[in-house]
Short mmCIF file of C-alpha atoms in Angstrom, two decimals:
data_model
loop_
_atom_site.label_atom_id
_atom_site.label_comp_id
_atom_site.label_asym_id
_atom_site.label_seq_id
_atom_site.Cartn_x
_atom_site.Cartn_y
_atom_site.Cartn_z
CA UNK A 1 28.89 48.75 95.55
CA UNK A 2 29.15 50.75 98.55
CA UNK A 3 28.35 49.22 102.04
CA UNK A 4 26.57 50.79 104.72
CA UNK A 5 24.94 48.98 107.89
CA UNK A 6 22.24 49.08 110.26
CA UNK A 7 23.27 50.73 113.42
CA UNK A 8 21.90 48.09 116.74
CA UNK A 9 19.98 50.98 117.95
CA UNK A 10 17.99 47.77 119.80
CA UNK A 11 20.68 45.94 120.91
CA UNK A 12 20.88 43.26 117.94
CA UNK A 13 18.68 41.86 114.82
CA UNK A 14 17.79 38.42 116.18
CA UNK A 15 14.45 38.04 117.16
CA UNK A 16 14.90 34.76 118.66
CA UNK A 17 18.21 35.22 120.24
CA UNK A 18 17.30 37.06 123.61
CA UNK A 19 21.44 38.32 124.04
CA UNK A 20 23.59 39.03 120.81
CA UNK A 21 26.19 40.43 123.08
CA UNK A 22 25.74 44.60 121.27
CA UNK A 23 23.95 46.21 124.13
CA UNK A 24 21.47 49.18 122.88
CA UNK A 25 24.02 52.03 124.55
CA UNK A 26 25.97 54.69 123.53
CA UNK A 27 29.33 53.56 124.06
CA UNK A 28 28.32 50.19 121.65
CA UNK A 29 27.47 52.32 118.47
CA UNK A 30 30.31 55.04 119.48
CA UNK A 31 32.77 52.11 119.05
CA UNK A 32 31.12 50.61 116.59
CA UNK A 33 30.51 53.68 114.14
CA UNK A 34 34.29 55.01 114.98
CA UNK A 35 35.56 51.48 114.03
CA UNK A 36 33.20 51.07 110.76
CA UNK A 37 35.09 54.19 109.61
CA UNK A 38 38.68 51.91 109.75
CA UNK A 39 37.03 48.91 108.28
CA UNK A 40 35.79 50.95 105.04
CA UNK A 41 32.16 51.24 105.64
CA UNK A 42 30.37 53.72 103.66
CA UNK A 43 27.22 54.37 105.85
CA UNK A 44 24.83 53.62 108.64
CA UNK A 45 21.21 53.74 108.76
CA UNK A 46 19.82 54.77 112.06
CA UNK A 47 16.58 53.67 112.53
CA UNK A 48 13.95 55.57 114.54
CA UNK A 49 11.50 54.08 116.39
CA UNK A 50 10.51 54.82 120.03
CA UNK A 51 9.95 51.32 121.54
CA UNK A 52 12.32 48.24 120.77
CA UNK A 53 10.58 46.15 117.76
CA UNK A 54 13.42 43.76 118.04
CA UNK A 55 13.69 42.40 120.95
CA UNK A 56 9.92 43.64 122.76
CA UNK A 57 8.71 46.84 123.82
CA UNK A 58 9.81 47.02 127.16
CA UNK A 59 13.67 46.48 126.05
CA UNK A 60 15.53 49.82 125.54
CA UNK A 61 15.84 51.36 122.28
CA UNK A 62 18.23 54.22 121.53
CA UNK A 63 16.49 57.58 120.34
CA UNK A 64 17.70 58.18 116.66
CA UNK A 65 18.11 62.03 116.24
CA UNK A 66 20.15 62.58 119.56
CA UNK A 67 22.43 59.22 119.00
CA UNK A 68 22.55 60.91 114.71
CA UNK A 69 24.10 63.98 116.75
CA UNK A 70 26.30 62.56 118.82
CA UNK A 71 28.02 60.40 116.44
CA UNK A 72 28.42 63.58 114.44
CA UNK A 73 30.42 64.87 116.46
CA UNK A 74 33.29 62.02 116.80
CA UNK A 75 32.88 60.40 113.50
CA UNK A 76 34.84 62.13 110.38
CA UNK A 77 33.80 60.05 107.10
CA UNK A 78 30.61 57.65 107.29
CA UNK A 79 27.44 58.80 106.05
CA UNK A 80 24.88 58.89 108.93
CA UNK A 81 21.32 58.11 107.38
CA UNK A 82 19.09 58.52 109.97
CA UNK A 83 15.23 57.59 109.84
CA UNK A 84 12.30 59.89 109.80
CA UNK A 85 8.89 59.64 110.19
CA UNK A 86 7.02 62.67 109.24
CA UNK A 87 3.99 62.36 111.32
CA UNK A 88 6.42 62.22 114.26
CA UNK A 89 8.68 65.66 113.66
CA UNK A 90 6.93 69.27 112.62
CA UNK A 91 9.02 69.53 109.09
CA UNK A 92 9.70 73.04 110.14
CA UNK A 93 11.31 72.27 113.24
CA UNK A 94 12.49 69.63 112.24
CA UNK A 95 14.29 71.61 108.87
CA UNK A 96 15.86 73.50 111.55
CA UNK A 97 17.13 70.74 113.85
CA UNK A 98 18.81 68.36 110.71
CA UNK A 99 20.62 71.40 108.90
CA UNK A 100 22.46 71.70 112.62
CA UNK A 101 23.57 68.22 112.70
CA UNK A 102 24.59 68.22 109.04
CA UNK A 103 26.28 70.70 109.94
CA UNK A 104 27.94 68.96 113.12
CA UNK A 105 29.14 66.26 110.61
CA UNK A 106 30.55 68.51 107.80
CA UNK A 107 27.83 67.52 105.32
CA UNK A 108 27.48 63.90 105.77
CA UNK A 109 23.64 63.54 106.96
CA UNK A 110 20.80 62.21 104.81
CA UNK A 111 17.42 61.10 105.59
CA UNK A 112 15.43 57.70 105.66
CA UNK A 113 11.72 58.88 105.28
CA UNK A 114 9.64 56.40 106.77
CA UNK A 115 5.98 56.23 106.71
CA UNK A 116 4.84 54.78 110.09
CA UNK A 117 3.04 51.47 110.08
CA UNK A 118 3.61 50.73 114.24
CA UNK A 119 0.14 52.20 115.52
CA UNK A 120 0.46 51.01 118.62
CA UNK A 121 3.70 52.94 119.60
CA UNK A 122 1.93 55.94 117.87
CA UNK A 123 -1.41 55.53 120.57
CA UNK A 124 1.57 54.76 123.62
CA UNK A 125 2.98 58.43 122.90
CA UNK A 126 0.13 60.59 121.93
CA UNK A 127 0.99 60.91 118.12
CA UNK A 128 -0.86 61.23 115.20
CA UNK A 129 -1.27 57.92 113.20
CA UNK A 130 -2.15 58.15 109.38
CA UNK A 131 -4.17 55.38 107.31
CA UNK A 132 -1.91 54.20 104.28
CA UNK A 133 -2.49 56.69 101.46
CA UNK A 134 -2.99 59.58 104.26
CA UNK A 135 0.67 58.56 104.99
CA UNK A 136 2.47 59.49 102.01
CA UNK A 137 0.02 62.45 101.30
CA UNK A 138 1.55 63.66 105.00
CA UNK A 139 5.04 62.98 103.93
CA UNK A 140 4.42 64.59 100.11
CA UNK A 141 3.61 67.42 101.95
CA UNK A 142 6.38 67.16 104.64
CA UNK A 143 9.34 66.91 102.21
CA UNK A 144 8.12 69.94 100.84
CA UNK A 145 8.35 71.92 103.51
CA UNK A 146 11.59 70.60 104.56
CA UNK A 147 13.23 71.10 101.59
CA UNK A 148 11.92 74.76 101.09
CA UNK A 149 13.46 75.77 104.36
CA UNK A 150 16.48 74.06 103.21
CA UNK A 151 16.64 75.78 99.89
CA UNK A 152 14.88 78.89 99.90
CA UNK A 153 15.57 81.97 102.67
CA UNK A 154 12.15 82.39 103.40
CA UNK A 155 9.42 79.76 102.77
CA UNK A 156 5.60 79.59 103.54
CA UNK A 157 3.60 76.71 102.91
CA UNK A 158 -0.36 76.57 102.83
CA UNK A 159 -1.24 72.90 102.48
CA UNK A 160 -3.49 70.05 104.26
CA UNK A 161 -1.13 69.08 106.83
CA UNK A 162 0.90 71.62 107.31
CA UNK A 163 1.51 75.83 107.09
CA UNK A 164 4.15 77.82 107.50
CA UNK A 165 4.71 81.50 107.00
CA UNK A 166 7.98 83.74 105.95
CA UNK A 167 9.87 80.81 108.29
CA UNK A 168 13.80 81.36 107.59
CA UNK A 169 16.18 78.20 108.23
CA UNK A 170 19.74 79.50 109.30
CA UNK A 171 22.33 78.00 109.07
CA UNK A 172 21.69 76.05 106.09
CA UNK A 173 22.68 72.64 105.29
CA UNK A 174 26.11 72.38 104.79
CA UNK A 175 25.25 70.24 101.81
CA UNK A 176 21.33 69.11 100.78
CA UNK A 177 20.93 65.81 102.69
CA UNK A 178 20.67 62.67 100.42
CA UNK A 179 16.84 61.48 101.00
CA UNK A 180 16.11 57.65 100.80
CA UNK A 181 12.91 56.12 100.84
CA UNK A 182 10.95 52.86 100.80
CA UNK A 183 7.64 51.33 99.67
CA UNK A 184 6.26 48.58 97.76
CA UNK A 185 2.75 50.45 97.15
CA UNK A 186 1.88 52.48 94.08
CA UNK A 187 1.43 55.74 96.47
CA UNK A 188 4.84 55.29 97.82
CA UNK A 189 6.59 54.80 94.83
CA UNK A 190 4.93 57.45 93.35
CA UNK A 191 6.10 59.63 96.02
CA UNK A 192 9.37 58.96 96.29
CA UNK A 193 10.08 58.55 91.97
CA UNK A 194 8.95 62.29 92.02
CA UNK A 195 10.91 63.69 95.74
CA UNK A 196 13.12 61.29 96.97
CA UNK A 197 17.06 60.84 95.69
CA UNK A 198 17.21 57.31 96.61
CA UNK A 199 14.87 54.44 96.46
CA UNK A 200 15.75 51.39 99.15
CA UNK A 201 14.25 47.73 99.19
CA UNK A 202 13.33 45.13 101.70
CA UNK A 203 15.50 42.11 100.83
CA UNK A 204 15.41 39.67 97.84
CA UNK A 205 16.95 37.48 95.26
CA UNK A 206 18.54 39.94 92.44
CA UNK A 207 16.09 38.54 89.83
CA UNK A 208 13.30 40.12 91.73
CA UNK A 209 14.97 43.33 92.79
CA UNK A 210 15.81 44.22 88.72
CA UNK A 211 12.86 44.86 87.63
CA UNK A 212 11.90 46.91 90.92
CA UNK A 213 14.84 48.75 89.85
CA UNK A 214 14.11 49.40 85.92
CA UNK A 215 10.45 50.42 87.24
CA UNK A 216 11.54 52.89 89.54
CA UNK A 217 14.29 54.07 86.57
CA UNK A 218 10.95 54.97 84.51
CA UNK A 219 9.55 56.17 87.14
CA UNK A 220 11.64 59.02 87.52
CA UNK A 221 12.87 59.50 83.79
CA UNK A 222 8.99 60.02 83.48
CA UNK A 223 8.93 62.32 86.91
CA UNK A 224 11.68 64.36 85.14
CA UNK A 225 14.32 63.65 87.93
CA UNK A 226 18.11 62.80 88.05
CA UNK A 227 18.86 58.95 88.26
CA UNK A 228 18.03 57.55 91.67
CA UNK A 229 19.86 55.72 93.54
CA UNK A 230 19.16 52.12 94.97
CA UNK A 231 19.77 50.51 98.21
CA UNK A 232 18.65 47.14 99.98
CA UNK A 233 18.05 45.68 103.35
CA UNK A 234 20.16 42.00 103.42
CA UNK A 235 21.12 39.73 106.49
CA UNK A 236 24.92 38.26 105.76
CA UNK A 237 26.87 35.53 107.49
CA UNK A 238 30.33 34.77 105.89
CA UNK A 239 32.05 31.79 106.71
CA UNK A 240 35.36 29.98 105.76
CA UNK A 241 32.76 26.97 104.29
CA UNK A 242 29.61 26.91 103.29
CA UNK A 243 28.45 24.29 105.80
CA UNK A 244 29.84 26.68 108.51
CA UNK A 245 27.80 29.37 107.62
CA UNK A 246 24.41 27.05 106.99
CA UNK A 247 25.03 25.99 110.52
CA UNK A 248 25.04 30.03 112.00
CA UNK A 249 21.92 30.60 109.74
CA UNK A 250 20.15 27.28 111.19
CA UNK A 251 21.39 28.83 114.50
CA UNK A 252 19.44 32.08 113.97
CA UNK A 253 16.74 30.71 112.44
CA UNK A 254 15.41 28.35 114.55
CA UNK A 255 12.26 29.51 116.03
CA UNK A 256 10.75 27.84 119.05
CA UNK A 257 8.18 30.10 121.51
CA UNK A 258 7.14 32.99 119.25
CA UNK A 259 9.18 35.93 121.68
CA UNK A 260 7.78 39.38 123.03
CA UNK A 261 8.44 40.96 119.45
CA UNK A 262 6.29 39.21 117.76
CA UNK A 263 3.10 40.92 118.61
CA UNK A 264 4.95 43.80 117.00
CA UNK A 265 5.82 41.78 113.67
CA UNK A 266 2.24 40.81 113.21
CA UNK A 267 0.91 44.55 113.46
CA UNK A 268 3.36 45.01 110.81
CA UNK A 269 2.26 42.54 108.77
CA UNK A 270 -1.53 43.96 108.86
CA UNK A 271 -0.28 47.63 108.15
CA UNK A 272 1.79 47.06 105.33
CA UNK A 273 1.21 45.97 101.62
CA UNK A 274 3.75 44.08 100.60
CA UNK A 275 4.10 42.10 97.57
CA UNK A 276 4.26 38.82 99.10
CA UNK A 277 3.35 37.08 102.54
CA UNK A 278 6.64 36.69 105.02
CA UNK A 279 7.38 33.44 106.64
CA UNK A 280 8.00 32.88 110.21
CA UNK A 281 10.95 32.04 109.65
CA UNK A 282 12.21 35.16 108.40
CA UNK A 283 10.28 36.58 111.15
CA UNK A 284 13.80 35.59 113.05
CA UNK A 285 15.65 39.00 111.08
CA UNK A 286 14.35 41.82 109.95
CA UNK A 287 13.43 43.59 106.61
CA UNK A 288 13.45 40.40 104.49
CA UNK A 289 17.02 40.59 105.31
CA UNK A 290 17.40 36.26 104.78
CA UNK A 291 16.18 36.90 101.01
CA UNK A 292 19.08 37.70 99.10
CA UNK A 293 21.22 34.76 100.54
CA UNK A 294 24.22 36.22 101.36
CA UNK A 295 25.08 33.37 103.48
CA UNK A 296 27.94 31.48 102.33
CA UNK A 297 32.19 31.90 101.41
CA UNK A 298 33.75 35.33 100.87
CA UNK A 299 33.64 33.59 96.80
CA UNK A 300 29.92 33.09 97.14
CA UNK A 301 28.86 36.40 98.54
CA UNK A 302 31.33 38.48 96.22
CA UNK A 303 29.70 36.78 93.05
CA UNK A 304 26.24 37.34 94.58
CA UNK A 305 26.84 40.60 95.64
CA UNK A 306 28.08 41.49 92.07
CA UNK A 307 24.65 40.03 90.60
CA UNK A 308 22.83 42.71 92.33
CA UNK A 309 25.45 45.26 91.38
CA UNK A 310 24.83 43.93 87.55
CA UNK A 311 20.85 44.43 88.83
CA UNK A 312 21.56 48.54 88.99
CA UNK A 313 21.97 48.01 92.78
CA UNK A 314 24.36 50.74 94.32
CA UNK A 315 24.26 49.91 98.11
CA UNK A 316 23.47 47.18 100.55
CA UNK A 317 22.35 47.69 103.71
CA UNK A 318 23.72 44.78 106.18
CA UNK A 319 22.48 43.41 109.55
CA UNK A 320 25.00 40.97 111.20
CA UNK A 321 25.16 39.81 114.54
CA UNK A 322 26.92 40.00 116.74
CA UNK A 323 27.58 43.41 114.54
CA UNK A 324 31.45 44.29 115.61
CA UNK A 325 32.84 41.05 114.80
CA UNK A 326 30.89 40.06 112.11
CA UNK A 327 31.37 43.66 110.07
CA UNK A 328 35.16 43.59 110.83
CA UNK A 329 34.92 39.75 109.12
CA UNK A 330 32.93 41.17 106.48
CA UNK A 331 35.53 43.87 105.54
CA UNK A 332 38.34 41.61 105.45
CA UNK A 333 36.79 38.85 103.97
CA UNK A 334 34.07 40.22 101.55
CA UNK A 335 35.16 43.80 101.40
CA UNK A 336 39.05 43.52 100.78
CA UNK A 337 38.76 47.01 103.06
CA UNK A 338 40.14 46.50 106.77
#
């Protein structure tokens, strides 16, 4: 299994918690990415979204691609997967801007392709918002385009979206970036069986995420593609005892006044098809991430974590809050790494 994390571009992963002590700042995740590289992590996700969906739109959230760059620059070994939303970045221009900070990093970028669902932030800043199947038809397109500048020395492109002519990328990549990608709708799986390298999950029990897995496995046997692989979004608290870490998850859990995100979590929910309808109580984290129940011992979360690896399940993605202490437990505890 390798371990990656979600980088507190927000300032935390608790909804209901108003102050998880992780300010959203660059000298947090410069710490905290540095220090993930002693610990053993494998990778952060960097998630890109303009306004803060965690903690309410007027809290600040860090700006993905210039934070991706930075950290770069004084990190040596961690992947940096940073988020992308094609209706967001001209793939041209944006082609151009990646290869330099794969570069930067000595080949250790890849991309999270995201299909926007937050139409609201899109109307705030003047961007183009897509219905659901236009989405993926935008980002079919868009992956194209990137990856012809990034693999051919001169590409033009005719297509609905987009057009380029002769363009030239220089410098390349230093390596092609890993692309990951998520979706629980037959367009985006589609999609991403026939362009994407890796497919990643919201979170659930390992029963549920096996099959996902063996469908996406056809999928791209059928696409003609190299195996895939397979991520997912989970939530962990480890503990010393069980009851320990029941009482941190009733802690983060507990829901009284619906806060200032919410409004943001229900325009999710109306702009997404998932497979099933979220409670408000995982409202309090993010991406399904109470699902898989890694909540427990170091014992119970290694023999969970090795049902999902028995599920064809190559990497987790973890939230944890606060994020420093909890990932350094993690390592030691879970890991065997730090």
């Amino acid at each position: 299994m390798r371990y990656g994390y979600w980088m507190p571009v927000f300032g935390g992963w608790l909804r209901n918690v108003p102050d998880e002590g992780m300010e959203a700042s660059w000298d947090y995740v410069k710490r905290l990415t540095q220090r993930s590289e002693q610990w053993g992590y494998d990778l952060s996700l960097i998630a890109e979204l303009n306004l803060n969906d965690i903690k309410g739109v007027e809290q600040p959230a860090l700006d993905a691609w210039s934070t991706a760059a930075a950290l770069a620059a004084v990190t040596d070994r961690i992947e940096l997967m940073v988020a992308v939303r094609p209706n967001f970045h001209h793939p041209a221009l944006f082609a151009k801007a990646a290869a330099n900070v794969d570069r930067i990093s000595n080949g250790r970028l890849a991309l999270n392709v995201v299909s926007s669902w937050w139409a609201d932030e899109a109307r705030q800043y003047g961007l183009q918002f897509d219905q659901h199947d236009d989405r993926y038809a935008r980002t079919e397109e868009w992956l194209k385009v990137v990856d012809g500048l990034w693999t051919e020395e001169q590409f033009s492109f005719d297509g609905q979206f987009y057009k380029t002519e002769d363009a030239i990328c220089a410098p390349k990549p230093a390596k092609r970036p890993t692309v990951y990608a998520g979706g629980e709708s037959e367009k985006a799986k589609s999609m991403i069986a026939a362009q994407c390298d890796a497919y990643v999950m919201h979170g659930d029990p390992a029963e549920a995420i096996k099959p996902k897995i063996a469908d996406m496995a056809a999928r791209r046997e059928a696409a003609g593609g190299t195996p895939m692989q397979y991520g997912m979004a989970a939530y962990a608290i480890v503990r010393d005892s069980e009851a320990e870490a029941k009482r941190e998850l009733e802690r983060i859990t507990t829901v009284g006044e619906l806060p200032a995100g919410y409004a943001n979590f229900d325009q999710w929910l109306s702009g997404t098809q998932l497979e099933r309808e979220l409670k408000i109580q995982e409202y309090s984290v993010s991406n399904r991430g109470l699902r898989p129940n890694l909540v427990g011992t170091p014992e119970q979360l290694k023999e969970r974590i090795a049902e999902y690896e028995e599920a064809g399940l190559d990497l987790l993605l973890l939230q944890m809050s606060p994020q420093a202490e909890e990932m350094e437990r993690f390592a030691v505890q879970v890991m065997g790494t730090a």
